[in-house]
CSV table of C-alpha atoms in Angstrom, one decimal:
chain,number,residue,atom,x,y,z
A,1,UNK,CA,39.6,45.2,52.7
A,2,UNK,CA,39.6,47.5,49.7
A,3,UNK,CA,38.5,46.8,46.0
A,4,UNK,CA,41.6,46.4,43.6
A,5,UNK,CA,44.3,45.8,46.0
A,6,UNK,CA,45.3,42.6,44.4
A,7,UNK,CA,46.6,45.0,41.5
A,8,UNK,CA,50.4,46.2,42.1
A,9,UNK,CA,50.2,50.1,43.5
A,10,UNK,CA,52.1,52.1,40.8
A,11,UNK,CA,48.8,50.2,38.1
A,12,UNK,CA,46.2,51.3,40.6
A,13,UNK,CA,47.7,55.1,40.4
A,14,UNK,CA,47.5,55.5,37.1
A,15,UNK,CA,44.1,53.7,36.8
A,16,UNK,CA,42.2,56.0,39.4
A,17,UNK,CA,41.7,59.6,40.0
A,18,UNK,CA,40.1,58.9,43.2
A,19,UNK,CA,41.1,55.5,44.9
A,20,UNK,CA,38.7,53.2,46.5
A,21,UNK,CA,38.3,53.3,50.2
A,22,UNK,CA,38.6,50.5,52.6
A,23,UNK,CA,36.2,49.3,54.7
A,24,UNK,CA,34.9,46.0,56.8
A,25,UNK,CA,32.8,43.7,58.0
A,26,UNK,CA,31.5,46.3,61.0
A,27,UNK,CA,31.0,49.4,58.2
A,28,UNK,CA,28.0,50.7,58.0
A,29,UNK,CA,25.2,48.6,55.9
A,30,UNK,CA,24.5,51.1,53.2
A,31,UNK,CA,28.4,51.0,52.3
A,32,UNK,CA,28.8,47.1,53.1
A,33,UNK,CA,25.5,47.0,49.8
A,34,UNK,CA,27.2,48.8,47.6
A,35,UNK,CA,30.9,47.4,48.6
A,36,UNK,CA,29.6,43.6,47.7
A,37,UNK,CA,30.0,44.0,44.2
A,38,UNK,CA,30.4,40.4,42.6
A,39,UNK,CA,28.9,38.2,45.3
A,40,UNK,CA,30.6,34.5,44.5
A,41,UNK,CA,28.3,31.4,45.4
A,42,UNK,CA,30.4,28.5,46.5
A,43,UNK,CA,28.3,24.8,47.2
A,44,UNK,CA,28.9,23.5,51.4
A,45,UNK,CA,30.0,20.8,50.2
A,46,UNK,CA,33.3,21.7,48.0
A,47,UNK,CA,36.3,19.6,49.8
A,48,UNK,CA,38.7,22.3,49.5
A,49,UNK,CA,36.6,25.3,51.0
A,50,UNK,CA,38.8,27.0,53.1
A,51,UNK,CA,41.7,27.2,50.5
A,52,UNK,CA,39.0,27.9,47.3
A,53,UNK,CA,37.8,30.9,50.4
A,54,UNK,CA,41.4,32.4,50.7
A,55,UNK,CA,41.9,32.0,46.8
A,56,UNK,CA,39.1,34.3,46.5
A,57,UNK,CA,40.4,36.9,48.3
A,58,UNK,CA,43.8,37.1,46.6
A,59,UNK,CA,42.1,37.6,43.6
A,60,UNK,CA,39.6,40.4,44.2
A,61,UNK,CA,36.3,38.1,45.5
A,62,UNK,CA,34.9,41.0,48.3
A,63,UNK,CA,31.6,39.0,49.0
A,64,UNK,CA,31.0,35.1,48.9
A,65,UNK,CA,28.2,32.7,49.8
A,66,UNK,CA,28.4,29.6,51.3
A,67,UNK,CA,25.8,27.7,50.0
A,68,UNK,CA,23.1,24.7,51.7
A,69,UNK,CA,20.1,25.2,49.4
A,70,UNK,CA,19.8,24.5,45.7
A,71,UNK,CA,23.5,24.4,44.9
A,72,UNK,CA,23.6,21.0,46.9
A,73,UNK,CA,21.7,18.0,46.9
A,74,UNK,CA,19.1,17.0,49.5
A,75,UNK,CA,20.8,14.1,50.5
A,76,UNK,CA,24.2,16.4,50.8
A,77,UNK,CA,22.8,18.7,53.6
A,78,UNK,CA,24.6,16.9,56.5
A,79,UNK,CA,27.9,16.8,55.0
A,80,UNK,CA,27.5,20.6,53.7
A,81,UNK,CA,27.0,21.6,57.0
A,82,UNK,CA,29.4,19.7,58.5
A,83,UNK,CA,32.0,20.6,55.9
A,84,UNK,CA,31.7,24.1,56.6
A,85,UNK,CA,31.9,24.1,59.6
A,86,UNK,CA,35.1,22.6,59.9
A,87,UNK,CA,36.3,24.6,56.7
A,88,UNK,CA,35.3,28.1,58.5
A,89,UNK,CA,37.3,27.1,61.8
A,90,UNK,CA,40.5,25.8,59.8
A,91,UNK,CA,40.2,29.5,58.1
A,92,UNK,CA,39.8,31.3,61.2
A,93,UNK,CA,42.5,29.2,63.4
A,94,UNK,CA,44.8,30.2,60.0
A,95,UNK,CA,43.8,33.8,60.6
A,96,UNK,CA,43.8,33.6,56.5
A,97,UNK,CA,42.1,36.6,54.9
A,98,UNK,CA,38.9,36.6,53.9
A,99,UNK,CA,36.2,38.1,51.9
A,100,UNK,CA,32.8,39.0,53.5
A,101,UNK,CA,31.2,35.6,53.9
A,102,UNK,CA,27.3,34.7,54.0
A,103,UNK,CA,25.7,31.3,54.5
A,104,UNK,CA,22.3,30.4,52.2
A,105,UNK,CA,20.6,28.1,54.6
A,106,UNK,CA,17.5,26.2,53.8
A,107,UNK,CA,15.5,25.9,57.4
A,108,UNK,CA,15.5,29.1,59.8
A,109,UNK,CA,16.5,26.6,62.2
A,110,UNK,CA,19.9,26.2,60.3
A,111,UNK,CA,20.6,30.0,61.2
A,112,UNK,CA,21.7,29.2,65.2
A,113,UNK,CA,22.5,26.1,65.0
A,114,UNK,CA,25.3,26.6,62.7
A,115,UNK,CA,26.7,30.0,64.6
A,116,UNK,CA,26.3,27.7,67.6
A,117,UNK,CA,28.5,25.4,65.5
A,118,UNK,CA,31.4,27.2,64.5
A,119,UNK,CA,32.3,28.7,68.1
A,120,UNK,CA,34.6,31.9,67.4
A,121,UNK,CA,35.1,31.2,64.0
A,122,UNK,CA,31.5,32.3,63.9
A,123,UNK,CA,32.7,35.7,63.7
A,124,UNK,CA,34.1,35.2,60.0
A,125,UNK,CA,30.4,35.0,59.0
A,126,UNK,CA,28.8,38.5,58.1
A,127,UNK,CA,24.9,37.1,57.8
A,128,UNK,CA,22.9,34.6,55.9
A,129,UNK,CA,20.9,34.7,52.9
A,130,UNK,CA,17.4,33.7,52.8
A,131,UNK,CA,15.7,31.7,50.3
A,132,UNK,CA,12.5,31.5,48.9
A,133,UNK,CA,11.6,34.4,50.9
A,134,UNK,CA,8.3,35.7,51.2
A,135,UNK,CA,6.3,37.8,53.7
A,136,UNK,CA,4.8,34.2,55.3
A,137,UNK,CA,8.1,32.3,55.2
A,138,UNK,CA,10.6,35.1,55.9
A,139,UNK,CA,9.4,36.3,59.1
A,140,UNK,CA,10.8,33.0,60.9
A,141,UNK,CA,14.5,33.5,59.1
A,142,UNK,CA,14.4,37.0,60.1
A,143,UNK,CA,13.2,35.7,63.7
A,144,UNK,CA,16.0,33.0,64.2
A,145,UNK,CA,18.6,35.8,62.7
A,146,UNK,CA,17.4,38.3,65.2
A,147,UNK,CA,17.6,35.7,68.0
A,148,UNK,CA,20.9,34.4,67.3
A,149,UNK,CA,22.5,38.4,66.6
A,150,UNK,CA,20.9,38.4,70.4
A,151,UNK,CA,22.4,35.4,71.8
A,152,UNK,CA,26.2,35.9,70.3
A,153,UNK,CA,26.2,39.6,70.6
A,154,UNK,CA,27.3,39.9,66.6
A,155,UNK,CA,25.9,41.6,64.0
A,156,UNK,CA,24.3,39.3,61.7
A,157,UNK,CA,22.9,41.2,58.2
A,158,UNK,CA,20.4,39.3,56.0
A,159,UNK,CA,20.1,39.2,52.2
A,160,UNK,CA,16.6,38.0,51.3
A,161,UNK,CA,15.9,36.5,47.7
A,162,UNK,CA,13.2,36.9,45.8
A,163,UNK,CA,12.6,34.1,43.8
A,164,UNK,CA,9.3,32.6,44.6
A,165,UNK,CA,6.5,31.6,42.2
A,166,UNK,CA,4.1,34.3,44.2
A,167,UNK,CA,7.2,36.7,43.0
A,168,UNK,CA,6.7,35.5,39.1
A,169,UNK,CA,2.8,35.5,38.6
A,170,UNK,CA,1.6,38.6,37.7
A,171,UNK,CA,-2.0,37.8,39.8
A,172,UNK,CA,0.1,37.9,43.2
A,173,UNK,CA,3.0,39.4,42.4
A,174,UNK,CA,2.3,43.6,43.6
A,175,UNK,CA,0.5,41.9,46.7
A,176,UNK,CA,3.5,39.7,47.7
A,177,UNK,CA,5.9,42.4,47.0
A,178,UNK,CA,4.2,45.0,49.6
A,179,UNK,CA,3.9,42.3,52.0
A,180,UNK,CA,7.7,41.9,51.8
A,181,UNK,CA,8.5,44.9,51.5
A,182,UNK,CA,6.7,45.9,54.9
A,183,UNK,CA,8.5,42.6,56.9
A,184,UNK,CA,11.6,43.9,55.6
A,185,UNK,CA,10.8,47.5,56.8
A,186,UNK,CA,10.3,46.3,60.8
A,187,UNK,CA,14.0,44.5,60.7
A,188,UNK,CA,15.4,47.3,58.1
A,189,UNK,CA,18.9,47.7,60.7
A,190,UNK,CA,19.3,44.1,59.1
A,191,UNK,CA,18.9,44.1,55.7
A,192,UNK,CA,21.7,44.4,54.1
A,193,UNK,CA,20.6,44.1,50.3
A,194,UNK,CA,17.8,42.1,48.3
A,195,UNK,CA,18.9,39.8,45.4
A,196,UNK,CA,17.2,38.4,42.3
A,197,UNK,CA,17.1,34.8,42.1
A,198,UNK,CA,16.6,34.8,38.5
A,199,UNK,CA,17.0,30.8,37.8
A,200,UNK,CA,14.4,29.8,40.1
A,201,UNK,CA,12.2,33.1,38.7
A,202,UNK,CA,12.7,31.7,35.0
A,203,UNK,CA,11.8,28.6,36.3
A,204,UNK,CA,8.4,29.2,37.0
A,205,UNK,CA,8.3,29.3,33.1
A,206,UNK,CA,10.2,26.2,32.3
A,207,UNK,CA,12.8,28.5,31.0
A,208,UNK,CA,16.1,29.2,30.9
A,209,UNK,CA,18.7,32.1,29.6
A,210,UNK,CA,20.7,31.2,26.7
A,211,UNK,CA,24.6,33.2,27.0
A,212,UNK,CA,23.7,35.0,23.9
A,213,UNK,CA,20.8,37.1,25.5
A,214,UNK,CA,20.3,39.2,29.0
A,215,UNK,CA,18.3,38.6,31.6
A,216,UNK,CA,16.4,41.5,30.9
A,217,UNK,CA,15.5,39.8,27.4
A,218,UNK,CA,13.3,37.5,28.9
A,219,UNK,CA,10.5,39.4,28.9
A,220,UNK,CA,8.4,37.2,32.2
A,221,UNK,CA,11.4,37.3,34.2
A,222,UNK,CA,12.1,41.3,33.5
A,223,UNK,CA,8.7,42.1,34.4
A,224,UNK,CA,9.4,40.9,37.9
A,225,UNK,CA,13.4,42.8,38.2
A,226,UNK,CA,11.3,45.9,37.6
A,227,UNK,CA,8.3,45.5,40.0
A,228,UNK,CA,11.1,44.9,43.0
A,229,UNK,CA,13.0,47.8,41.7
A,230,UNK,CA,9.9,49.8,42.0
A,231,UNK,CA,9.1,48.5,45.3
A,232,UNK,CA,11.8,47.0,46.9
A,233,UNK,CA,14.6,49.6,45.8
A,234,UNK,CA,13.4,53.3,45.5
A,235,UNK,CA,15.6,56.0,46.4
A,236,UNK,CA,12.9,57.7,48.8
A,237,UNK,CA,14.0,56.2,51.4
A,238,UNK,CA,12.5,53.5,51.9
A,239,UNK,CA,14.5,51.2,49.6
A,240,UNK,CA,17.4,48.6,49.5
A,241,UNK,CA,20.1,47.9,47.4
A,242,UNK,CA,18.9,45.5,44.9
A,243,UNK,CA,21.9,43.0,43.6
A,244,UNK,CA,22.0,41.8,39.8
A,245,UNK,CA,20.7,38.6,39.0
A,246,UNK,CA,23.3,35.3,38.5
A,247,UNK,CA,25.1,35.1,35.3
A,248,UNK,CA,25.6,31.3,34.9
A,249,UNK,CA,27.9,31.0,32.2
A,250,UNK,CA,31.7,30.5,32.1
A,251,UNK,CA,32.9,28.0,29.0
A,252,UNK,CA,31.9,28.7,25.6
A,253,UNK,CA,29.4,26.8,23.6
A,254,UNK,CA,28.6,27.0,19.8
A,255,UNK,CA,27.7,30.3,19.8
A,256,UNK,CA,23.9,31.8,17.4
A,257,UNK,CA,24.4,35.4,17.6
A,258,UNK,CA,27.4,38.0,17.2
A,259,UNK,CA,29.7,39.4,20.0
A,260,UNK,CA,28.1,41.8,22.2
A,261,UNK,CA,31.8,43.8,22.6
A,262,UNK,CA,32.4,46.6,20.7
A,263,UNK,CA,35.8,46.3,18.5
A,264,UNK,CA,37.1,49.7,18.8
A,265,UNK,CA,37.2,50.0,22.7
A,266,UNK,CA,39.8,47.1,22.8
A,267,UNK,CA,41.5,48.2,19.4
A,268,UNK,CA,42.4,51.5,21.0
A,269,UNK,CA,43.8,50.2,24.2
A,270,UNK,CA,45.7,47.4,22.2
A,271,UNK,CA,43.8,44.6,23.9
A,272,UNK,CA,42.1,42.7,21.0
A,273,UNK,CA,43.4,39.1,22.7
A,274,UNK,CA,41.6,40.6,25.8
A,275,UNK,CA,38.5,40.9,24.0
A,276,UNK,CA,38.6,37.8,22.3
A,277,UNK,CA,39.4,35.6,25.4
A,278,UNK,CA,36.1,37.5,26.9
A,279,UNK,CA,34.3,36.3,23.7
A,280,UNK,CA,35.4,32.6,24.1
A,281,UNK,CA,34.5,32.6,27.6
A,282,UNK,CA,30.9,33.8,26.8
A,283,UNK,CA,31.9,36.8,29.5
A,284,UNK,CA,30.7,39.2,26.6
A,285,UNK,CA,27.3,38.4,27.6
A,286,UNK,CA,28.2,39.0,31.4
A,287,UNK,CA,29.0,42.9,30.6
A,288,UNK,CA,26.4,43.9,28.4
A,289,UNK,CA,24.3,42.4,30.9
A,290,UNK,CA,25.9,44.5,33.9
A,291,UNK,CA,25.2,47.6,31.8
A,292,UNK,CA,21.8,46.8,31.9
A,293,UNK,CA,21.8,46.1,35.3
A,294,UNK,CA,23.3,49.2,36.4
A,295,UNK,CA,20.4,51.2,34.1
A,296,UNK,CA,18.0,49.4,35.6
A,297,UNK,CA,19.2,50.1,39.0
A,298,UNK,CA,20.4,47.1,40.4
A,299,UNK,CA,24.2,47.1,42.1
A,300,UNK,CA,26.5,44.6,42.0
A,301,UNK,CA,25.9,40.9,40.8
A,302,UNK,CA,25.4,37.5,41.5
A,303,UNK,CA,28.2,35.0,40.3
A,304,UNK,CA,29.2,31.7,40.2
A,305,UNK,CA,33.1,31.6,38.9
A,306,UNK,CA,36.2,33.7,39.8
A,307,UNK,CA,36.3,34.5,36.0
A,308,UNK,CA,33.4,36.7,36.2
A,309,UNK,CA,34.8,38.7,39.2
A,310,UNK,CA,37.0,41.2,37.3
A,311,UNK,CA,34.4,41.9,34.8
A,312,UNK,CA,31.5,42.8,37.5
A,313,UNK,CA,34.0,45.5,39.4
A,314,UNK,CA,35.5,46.9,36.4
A,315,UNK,CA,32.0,48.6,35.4
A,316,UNK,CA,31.7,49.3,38.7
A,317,UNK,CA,34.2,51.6,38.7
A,318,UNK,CA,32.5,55.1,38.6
A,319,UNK,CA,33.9,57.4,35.3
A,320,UNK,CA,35.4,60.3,35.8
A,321,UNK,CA,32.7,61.8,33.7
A,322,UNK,CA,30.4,60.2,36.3
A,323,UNK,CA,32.1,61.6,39.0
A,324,UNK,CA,32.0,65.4,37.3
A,325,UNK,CA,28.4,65.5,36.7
A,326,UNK,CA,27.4,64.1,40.1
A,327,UNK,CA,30.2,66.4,41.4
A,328,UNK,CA,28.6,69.4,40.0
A,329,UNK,CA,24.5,68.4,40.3
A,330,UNK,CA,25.7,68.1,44.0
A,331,UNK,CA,27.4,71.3,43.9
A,332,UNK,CA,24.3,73.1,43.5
A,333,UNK,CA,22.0,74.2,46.5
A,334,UNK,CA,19.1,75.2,44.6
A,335,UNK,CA,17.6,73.7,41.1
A,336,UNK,CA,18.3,74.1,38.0
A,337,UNK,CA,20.3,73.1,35.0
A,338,UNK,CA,23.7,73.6,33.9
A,339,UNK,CA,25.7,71.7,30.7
A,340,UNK,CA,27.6,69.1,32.0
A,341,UNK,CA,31.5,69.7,32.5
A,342,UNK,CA,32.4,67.3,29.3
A,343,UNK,CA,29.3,69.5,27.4
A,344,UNK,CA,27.6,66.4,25.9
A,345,UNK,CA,24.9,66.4,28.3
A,346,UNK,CA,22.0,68.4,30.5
A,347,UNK,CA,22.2,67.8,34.0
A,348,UNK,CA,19.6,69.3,36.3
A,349,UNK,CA,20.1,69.7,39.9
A,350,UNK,CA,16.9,68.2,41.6
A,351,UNK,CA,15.7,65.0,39.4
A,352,UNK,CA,19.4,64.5,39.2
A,353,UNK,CA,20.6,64.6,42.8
A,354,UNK,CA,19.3,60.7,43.8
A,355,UNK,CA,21.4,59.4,41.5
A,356,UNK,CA,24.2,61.4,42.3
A,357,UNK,CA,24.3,60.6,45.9
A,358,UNK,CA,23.9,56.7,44.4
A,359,UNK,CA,26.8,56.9,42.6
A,360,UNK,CA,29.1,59.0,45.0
A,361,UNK,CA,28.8,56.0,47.6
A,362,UNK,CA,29.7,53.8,44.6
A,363,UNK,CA,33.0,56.0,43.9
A,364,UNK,CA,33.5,55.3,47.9
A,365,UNK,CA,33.6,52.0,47.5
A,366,UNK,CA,34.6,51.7,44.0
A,367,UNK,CA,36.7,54.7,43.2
A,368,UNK,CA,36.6,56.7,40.5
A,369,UNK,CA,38.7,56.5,37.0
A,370,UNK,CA,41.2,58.3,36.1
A,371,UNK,CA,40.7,60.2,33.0
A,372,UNK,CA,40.7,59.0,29.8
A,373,UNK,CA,41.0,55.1,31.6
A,374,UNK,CA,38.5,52.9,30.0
A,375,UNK,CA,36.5,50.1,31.3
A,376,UNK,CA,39.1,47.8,29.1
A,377,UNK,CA,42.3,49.1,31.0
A,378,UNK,CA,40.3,48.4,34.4
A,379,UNK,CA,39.2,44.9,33.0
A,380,UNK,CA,42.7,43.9,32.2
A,381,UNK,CA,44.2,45.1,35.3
A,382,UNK,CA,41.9,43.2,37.7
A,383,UNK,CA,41.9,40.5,35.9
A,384,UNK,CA,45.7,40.1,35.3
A,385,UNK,CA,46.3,37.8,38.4
């Protein structure tokens, strides 16, 4: 699979200097993080599964969870699971293509009995995402993963989410976060990335995010993206990929404050009716919150429609700015500064060179723009089918 191969070849040359690169399922987990981009949650229970699965794919959907916990009903579980598992083995005796698939289960238990379940089809499914997770409750999901990888001889990679109440409070919050953060660290070959569950973190709060402000405007629920950045995602080493919180809006309401899209970057590629169907479909919201995202150094992005998908990878597409500065702060052995190669900026060697090796894996995966190709010509283009 490869990022923006649903767009026809001769519009992919002229968008990219450097193309993305494929890859799959058995990559390597650092790659497989990055390469999620907008990860598309789909309810057990949907009658139409398989098809909605391979619908996906066709239109640029890389990553996609199946999920049993809060996006179904308590009394639904039974069916869910029953529904996908005949949903997974109609895809896989259809050999249809498909993106990387997770399951969000509810019990450990849940983990084998499901892979136990599904027979060979089992092998569509890439890992499982783990709820609620906390150093006390995760340990037994991380078990029953470890144990079934064992028993099937298949990779099985785990996304836990933080989203607890002991993750909101600020008087257990640091404490619950090194506790995770050292679980994770004995089954690190597993881990493929750590999400944000920010509706169960705004929660906590009796709140809710309104389309017309970011994530990172509600001020309780920032505090906590930034203490699992700092602890859960440093670039020493010892971190993870940390995915972008669910954006949970996709029809337009009466809307309080301005558009959040610039006019001038759509006037100049001639795509004002682009910018105004993101602006009817509240997507304006989505991007400027991906910016932020990206600054605060989270990658990729929890969804829950198709609409958004095109949005997510477009501004994950690294520049070709980008890719010159982190070309050149690479370049150089020693430290340093130098003027960047489009002279509006300082780049300097060493404080640089993290976040140039971040953002070289994301031109892997990603590719790079051509330039002068703006986020707008890449939105259009992957959105166009």
């Amino acid at each position: 699979m490869r990022h923006f191969d649903h767009i026809d070849a001769a519009r992919r040359k002229h968008l990219f200097y450097r193309h993305p690169r494929p890859f799959d399922r058995h990559d390597d987990p650092a790659v497989l993080a990055v390469a999620l981009g907008a990860t598309l949650y789909c309810p057990a229970t949907r009658p139409a599964l398989a098809a909605d699965i391979e619908r996906a794919a066709r239109r640029g959907v890389m990553s996609l969870v199946i999920c049993l916990e809060d996006a179904i009903g308590d009394d639904e579980v039974e069916f869910g699971e029953a529904n996908l598992v005949a949903q997974l083995r109609a895809l896989a005796g259809r050999g249809a293509e498909a993106p990387l698939l997770f399951v969000r289960v509810r019990d450990p238990r849940q983990i084998g009995a499901l892979l136990g379940r599904l027979g060979e089809a089992a092998e569509l499914v890439s890992g499982f995402v783990l709820p609620k997770f906390t150093a006390a409750a995760g340990g037994a999901f991380l078990d029953a993963l470890a144990d079934a990888a064992d028993r099937t001889g298949q990779r099985l990679l785990a996304m836990p989410v933080i989203e607890s109440p002991e993750a909101v409070y600020a008087e257990t919050r640091a404490e619950m976060l090194h506790d995770v953060a050292r679980l994770l660290a004995k089954h690190r070959p597993r881990i493929l990335a750590v999400r944000l569950g920010a509706t169960d973190l705004s929660a906590a709060y009796g709140l809710r995010r309104p389309p017309d402000v970011t994530i990172y405007d509600i001020r309780p629920v920032a505090g906590v993206i930034s203490d699992v950045v700092n602890i859960l995602g440093r670039a020493d080493g010892t971190g993870y990929v940390v995915t972008g919180p669910v954006w949970e809006y996709f029809s337009a309401g009466e809307r309080i404050f301005k558009p959040q899209l610039r006019q001038s970057p759509f006037e100049a590629q001639r795509a004002a009716p682009l910018r105004q169907r993101l602006i009817t479909s509240d997507l304006d919201g989505l991007i400027r919150e991906v910016h932020l995202d990206k600054a605060n150094g989270l990658i990729g992005k929890t969804v829950i429609h198709p609409s958004h998908v095109a949005a997510v990878h477009a501004l994950s597409v690294v520049t070709h700015e980008e890719y010159c500065d982190a070309a050149d702060i690479l370049g150089v052995t020693g430290g340093g500064a130098m003027a960047s190669s489009y002279a509006n900026k300082m780049n300097e060697a060493k404080p640089h060179r993290a976040w140039a090796r971040r953002l070289m894996l994301r031109a892997q995966v990603f590719g790079v723009a051509a330039e002068g190709v703006t986020f707008v010509e890449l939105l259009e283009a992957a959105g166009s089918r």
